[in-house]
Each structure stands twice: as C-alpha cells, then as structure tokens.
C-alpha cells in the first residue's frame, strides 16, 4: 500500500523567510504532484514532477523530486502572506489511476 | 474555472437519505476520478471511470456507487447517509503525465 507523509503538518513563518516542506512516499513512483488548497476551496495544481531529478519553479515556489530517496521537496523563498494555504503532495500508482495524498502542510505566513 | 464542473456546490440532507453528485470532466478528458476529503481521513480516492467503464476502486463504501455516462459526465450516488459521510467530495480529470485537475467540489452535510 502506497503511503505518503508530509512534514511539517503545520508551519508558521514570517514574511521574507525561506522554508522547505518535505514529502516522503513508501513505494517506487516517478510521478508526483503538488497542490495548493485554500480553506473550503478546490485543489489547485502547482507542479507535476515526472522523473527523477525533476525541478520546477513558479514564482516563490520550487519543487523537486528524488525518486531514489522517494522524496519531494517544496521550497518557499521569501514567503509572502498570499502563500498562506494548505499544500498537498500526491503520488500516483503505477497504473496511473489513483492518487495517494499526504496529510497536507498548513502554511501561515505572518506579516 | 478549472474546466471540471461539479454540481451542486452544497448539499444538506438528513441521515438515511440518498444524494447524487454530478461531475463533468474537462473537454477531451475521458477519465473521471472521485475523491473524498474529510477532517479525520484526509483526501481519499474513491473510484475512477474511463470512457464509461470502472477502472479503479479505492476506499469506497458499499453504500456509494458511481457511473459515467456516454457524454462522459459522472454521477456519484451516496445512499443511507450517515453523519460521518459529511465531507467535501471532489472529482478530477486528467492523466498521470499531464496532471490531474480538480473541480470545485461538493460540500455534503448530513444532519
């Protein structure tokens, strides 16, 4: 059974600071996804990582994937209040038809 | 607008009742995936349909069923509702290589 763990589960940070969210998963997979969710809202796709060593950046967010370590990171650079949300990583099974989500990281960026 | 359409946005119903949630995938996508998001269980995969056929099943209760119609829209039927079925229900469409897009969700409250 595929398991996905994120840490930390909760992150409170000051504006302007950097931080990293970690996503570990239990079985081999080379496709991982990051989503953002605002309270009560849908899941917004942030990054699609499809191979070992993949790195993608969008604004203040950068995601990477190490399939050998079964680890993905979401790095936040110079955080701003608008980044406050819950971030989920998800891994797809080999058949490509089932996402397993991590527990989410609730990020609060304080002015 | 993500291109994945879900209706209704909110549903309030009594225990023991039956409801139907509806989803239309993005134009060109043949698959529909259903997920449940609750506070205690997190985001869980329920079921996938591809071009009218069931392709994968997750932690879906026997009281729940789904189908996909020739026009590719899908319905998730929840019956004999219990308080614990209160959750956000999302559908998504897409593929592993291009990522998955989620609809805005249906918030179900069972009273």
GROMACS .gro file of C-alpha atoms in nm:
model
  222
    1UNK     CA    1   0.000   0.000   0.000
    2UNK     CA    2   0.135   0.336  -0.102
    3UNK     CA    3   0.179   0.578   0.186
    4UNK     CA    4   0.266   0.946   0.161
    5UNK     CA    5   0.390   1.150   0.453
    6UNK     CA    6   0.438   1.524   0.466
    7UNK     CA    7   0.616   1.728   0.722
    8UNK     CA    8   0.570   1.955   0.886
    9UNK     CA    9   0.193   1.938   0.918
   10UNK     CA   10   0.178   2.297   1.029
   11UNK     CA   11   0.418   2.578   0.951
   12UNK     CA   12   0.403   2.933   1.076
   13UNK     CA   13   0.660   3.162   0.925
   14UNK     CA   14   0.744   3.527   0.891
   15UNK     CA   15   0.724   3.709   0.564
   16UNK     CA   16   1.057   3.714   0.385
   17UNK     CA   17   1.179   3.384   0.528
   18UNK     CA   18   1.262   3.062   0.344
   19UNK     CA   19   1.138   2.717   0.429
   20UNK     CA   20   1.100   2.367   0.287
   21UNK     CA   21   0.812   2.121   0.304
   22UNK     CA   22   0.905   1.754   0.272
   23UNK     CA   23   0.708   1.473   0.114
   24UNK     CA   24   0.816   1.111   0.158
   25UNK     CA   25   0.645   0.815  -0.004
   26UNK     CA   26   0.670   0.444   0.050
   27UNK     CA   27   0.686   0.269  -0.287
   28UNK     CA   28   0.853   0.333  -0.618
   29UNK     CA   29   0.689   0.600  -0.826
   30UNK     CA   30   0.831   0.855  -1.062
   31UNK     CA   31   0.534   1.088  -1.077
   32UNK     CA   32   0.447   1.330  -0.802
   33UNK     CA   33   0.217   1.629  -0.781
   34UNK     CA   34   0.189   1.934  -0.560
   35UNK     CA   35  -0.140   2.109  -0.494
   36UNK     CA   36  -0.249   2.417  -0.305
   37UNK     CA   37  -0.581   2.439  -0.125
   38UNK     CA   38  -0.736   2.750   0.028
   39UNK     CA   39  -0.992   2.689   0.305
   40UNK     CA   40  -1.309   2.532   0.166
   41UNK     CA   41  -1.182   2.559  -0.189
   42UNK     CA   42  -1.065   2.324  -0.459
   43UNK     CA   43  -0.720   2.180  -0.514
   44UNK     CA   44  -0.509   2.398  -0.741
   45UNK     CA   45  -0.235   2.219  -0.931
   46UNK     CA   46   0.107   2.370  -0.865
   47UNK     CA   47   0.361   2.125  -1.005
   48UNK     CA   48   0.372   1.799  -1.199
   49UNK     CA   49   0.701   1.615  -1.146
   50UNK     CA   50   0.750   1.325  -1.383
   51UNK     CA   51   1.103   1.195  -1.340
   52UNK     CA   52   1.396   1.160  -1.105
   53UNK     CA   53   1.575   1.490  -1.064
   54UNK     CA   54   1.285   1.696  -1.192
   55UNK     CA   55   1.286   2.053  -1.066
   56UNK     CA   56   1.015   2.308  -1.136
   57UNK     CA   57   0.979   2.666  -1.022
   58UNK     CA   58   0.691   2.908  -1.023
   59UNK     CA   59   0.736   3.241  -0.851
   60UNK     CA   60   0.847   3.186  -0.492
   61UNK     CA   61   0.784   2.811  -0.502
   62UNK     CA   62   1.022   2.545  -0.625
   63UNK     CA   63   0.956   2.172  -0.624
   64UNK     CA   64   1.197   1.884  -0.676
   65UNK     CA   65   1.175   1.508  -0.697
   66UNK     CA   66   1.427   1.241  -0.595
   67UNK     CA   67   1.271   0.906  -0.685
   68UNK     CA   68   1.562   0.708  -0.542
   69UNK     CA   69   1.513   0.862  -0.200
   70UNK     CA   70   1.134   0.865  -0.254
   71UNK     CA   71   1.137   1.228  -0.153
   72UNK     CA   72   0.999   1.550  -0.292
   73UNK     CA   73   1.051   1.897  -0.154
   74UNK     CA   74   0.858   2.219  -0.193
   75UNK     CA   75   1.082   2.514  -0.120
   76UNK     CA   76   0.939   2.854  -0.036
   77UNK     CA   77   1.159   3.155  -0.097
   78UNK     CA   78   1.095   3.490   0.072
   79UNK     CA   79   0.744   3.398   0.181
   80UNK     CA   80   0.458   3.644   0.143
   81UNK     CA   81   0.117   3.640   0.310
   82UNK     CA   82  -0.056   3.531  -0.012
   83UNK     CA   83   0.118   3.196   0.012
   84UNK     CA   84  -0.083   3.109   0.322
   85UNK     CA   85  -0.274   2.791   0.235
   86UNK     CA   86  -0.257   2.416   0.277
   87UNK     CA   87  -0.015   2.235   0.047
   88UNK     CA   88  -0.056   1.873  -0.050
   89UNK     CA   89   0.175   1.636  -0.228
   90UNK     CA   90   0.030   1.333  -0.405
   91UNK     CA   91   0.183   1.029  -0.566
   92UNK     CA   92   0.022   0.827  -0.843
   93UNK     CA   93   0.023   0.448  -0.851
   94UNK     CA   94   0.191   0.257  -1.133
   95UNK     CA   95  -0.136   0.219  -1.320
   96UNK     CA   96  -0.170   0.597  -1.318
   97UNK     CA   97  -0.523   0.596  -1.192
   98UNK     CA   98  -0.510   0.660  -0.821
   99UNK     CA   99  -0.354   0.949  -0.632
  100UNK     CA  100  -0.247   0.898  -0.273
  101UNK     CA  101  -0.223   1.227  -0.087
  102UNK     CA  102  -0.008   1.332   0.200
  103UNK     CA  103  -0.174   1.477   0.506
  104UNK     CA  104  -0.113   1.833   0.395
  105UNK     CA  105   0.100   2.115   0.533
  106UNK     CA  106  -0.090   2.413   0.661
  107UNK     CA  107   0.124   2.719   0.596
  108UNK     CA  108   0.063   3.050   0.770
  109UNK     CA  109   0.277   3.345   0.667
  110UNK     CA  110   0.270   3.630   0.914
  111UNK     CA  111   0.345   3.990   0.822
  112UNK     CA  112  -1.251   2.785  -1.377
  113UNK     CA  113  -1.056   2.459  -1.389
  114UNK     CA  114  -1.271   2.309  -1.662
  115UNK     CA  115  -1.400   2.035  -1.431
  116UNK     CA  116  -1.758   2.114  -1.334
  117UNK     CA  117  -1.924   1.986  -1.021
  118UNK     CA  118  -2.278   2.036  -0.901
  119UNK     CA  119  -2.422   2.112  -0.658
  120UNK     CA  120  -2.173   2.314  -0.454
  121UNK     CA  121  -2.354   2.246  -0.129
  122UNK     CA  122  -2.591   1.976  -0.010
  123UNK     CA  123  -2.757   1.944   0.327
  124UNK     CA  124  -2.953   1.628   0.387
  125UNK     CA  125  -3.074   1.405   0.666
  126UNK     CA  126  -2.935   1.074   0.778
  127UNK     CA  127  -3.068   0.779   0.582
  128UNK     CA  128  -3.124   0.981   0.269
  129UNK     CA  129  -2.971   0.942  -0.077
  130UNK     CA  130  -2.799   1.210  -0.284
  131UNK     CA  131  -2.639   1.235  -0.626
  132UNK     CA  132  -2.331   1.440  -0.703
  133UNK     CA  133  -2.254   1.530  -1.060
  134UNK     CA  134  -1.927   1.594  -1.242
  135UNK     CA  135  -1.828   1.687  -1.596
  136UNK     CA  136  -1.461   1.639  -1.685
  137UNK     CA  137  -1.250   1.884  -1.882
  138UNK     CA  138  -1.310   1.882  -2.251
  139UNK     CA  139  -1.109   1.600  -2.406
  140UNK     CA  140  -1.055   1.404  -2.085
  141UNK     CA  141  -1.205   1.055  -2.078
  142UNK     CA  142  -1.140   0.979  -1.712
  143UNK     CA  143  -1.320   1.093  -1.403
  144UNK     CA  144  -1.183   1.035  -1.054
  145UNK     CA  145  -1.379   1.084  -0.732
  146UNK     CA  146  -1.217   1.181  -0.402
  147UNK     CA  147  -1.349   1.242  -0.054
  148UNK     CA  148  -1.193   1.497   0.180
  149UNK     CA  149  -1.280   1.479   0.547
  150UNK     CA  150  -1.112   1.615   0.856
  151UNK     CA  151  -1.031   1.275   1.001
  152UNK     CA  152  -0.947   1.079   0.684
  153UNK     CA  153  -0.787   1.347   0.469
  154UNK     CA  154  -0.811   1.315   0.093
  155UNK     CA  155  -0.906   0.965  -0.016
  156UNK     CA  156  -0.953   0.816  -0.360
  157UNK     CA  157  -1.294   0.662  -0.414
  158UNK     CA  158  -1.329   0.545  -0.772
  159UNK     CA  159  -1.220   0.605  -1.133
  160UNK     CA  160  -1.414   0.576  -1.455
  161UNK     CA  161  -1.262   0.581  -1.801
  162UNK     CA  162  -1.484   0.627  -2.103
  163UNK     CA  163  -1.782   0.476  -1.926
  164UNK     CA  164  -1.606   0.186  -1.757
  165UNK     CA  165  -1.498   0.148  -1.398
  166UNK     CA  166  -1.118   0.124  -1.390
  167UNK     CA  167  -1.010   0.154  -1.028
  168UNK     CA  168  -1.167   0.138  -0.688
  169UNK     CA  169  -1.036   0.280  -0.366
  170UNK     CA  170  -1.188   0.311  -0.022
  171UNK     CA  171  -1.544   0.343  -0.144
  172UNK     CA  172  -1.822   0.223   0.081
  173UNK     CA  173  -2.079  -0.024  -0.050
  174UNK     CA  174  -2.345   0.243   0.009
  175UNK     CA  175  -2.172   0.456  -0.252
  176UNK     CA  176  -2.179   0.395  -0.623
  177UNK     CA  177  -2.084   0.581  -0.936
  178UNK     CA  178  -2.131   0.571  -1.309
  179UNK     CA  179  -2.008   0.753  -1.615
  180UNK     CA  180  -2.243   0.830  -1.899
  181UNK     CA  181  -2.183   0.837  -2.277
  182UNK     CA  182  -2.133   1.214  -2.267
  183UNK     CA  183  -1.857   1.144  -2.009
  184UNK     CA  184  -2.021   1.317  -1.717
  185UNK     CA  185  -2.021   1.113  -1.400
  186UNK     CA  186  -2.251   1.079  -1.103
  187UNK     CA  187  -2.160   0.967  -0.753
  188UNK     CA  188  -2.454   0.825  -0.563
  189UNK     CA  189  -2.442   0.820  -0.184
  190UNK     CA  190  -2.717   0.631  -0.004
  191UNK     CA  191  -2.822   0.551   0.352
  192UNK     CA  192  -2.626   0.856   0.453
  193UNK     CA  193  -2.462   0.875   0.793
  194UNK     CA  194  -2.326   1.171   0.985
  195UNK     CA  195  -1.974   1.050   0.907
  196UNK     CA  196  -2.035   1.090   0.534
  197UNK     CA  197  -2.024   1.467   0.575
  198UNK     CA  198  -1.727   1.578   0.369
  199UNK     CA  199  -1.607   1.758   0.061
  200UNK     CA  200  -1.638   1.543  -0.249
  201UNK     CA  201  -1.414   1.628  -0.541
  202UNK     CA  202  -1.397   1.495  -0.887
  203UNK     CA  203  -1.094   1.528  -1.109
  204UNK     CA  204  -0.997   1.455  -1.465
  205UNK     CA  205  -0.663   1.423  -1.641
  206UNK     CA  206  -0.378   1.180  -1.678
  207UNK     CA  207  -0.064   1.087  -1.487
  208UNK     CA  208   0.164   1.251  -1.743
  209UNK     CA  209  -0.020   1.582  -1.767
  210UNK     CA  210  -0.155   1.602  -1.416
  211UNK     CA  211  -0.498   1.599  -1.266
  212UNK     CA  212  -0.739   1.892  -1.249
  213UNK     CA  213  -0.992   1.908  -0.969
  214UNK     CA  214  -1.339   2.052  -0.969
  215UNK     CA  215  -1.462   2.299  -0.709
  216UNK     CA  216  -1.615   2.022  -0.500
  217UNK     CA  217  -1.949   1.946  -0.339
  218UNK     CA  218  -1.976   2.007   0.033
  219UNK     CA  219  -2.209   1.746   0.180
  220UNK     CA  220  -2.352   1.798   0.525
  221UNK     CA  221  -2.554   1.515   0.677
  222UNK     CA  222  -2.769   1.621   0.973
   0.00000   0.00000   0.00000
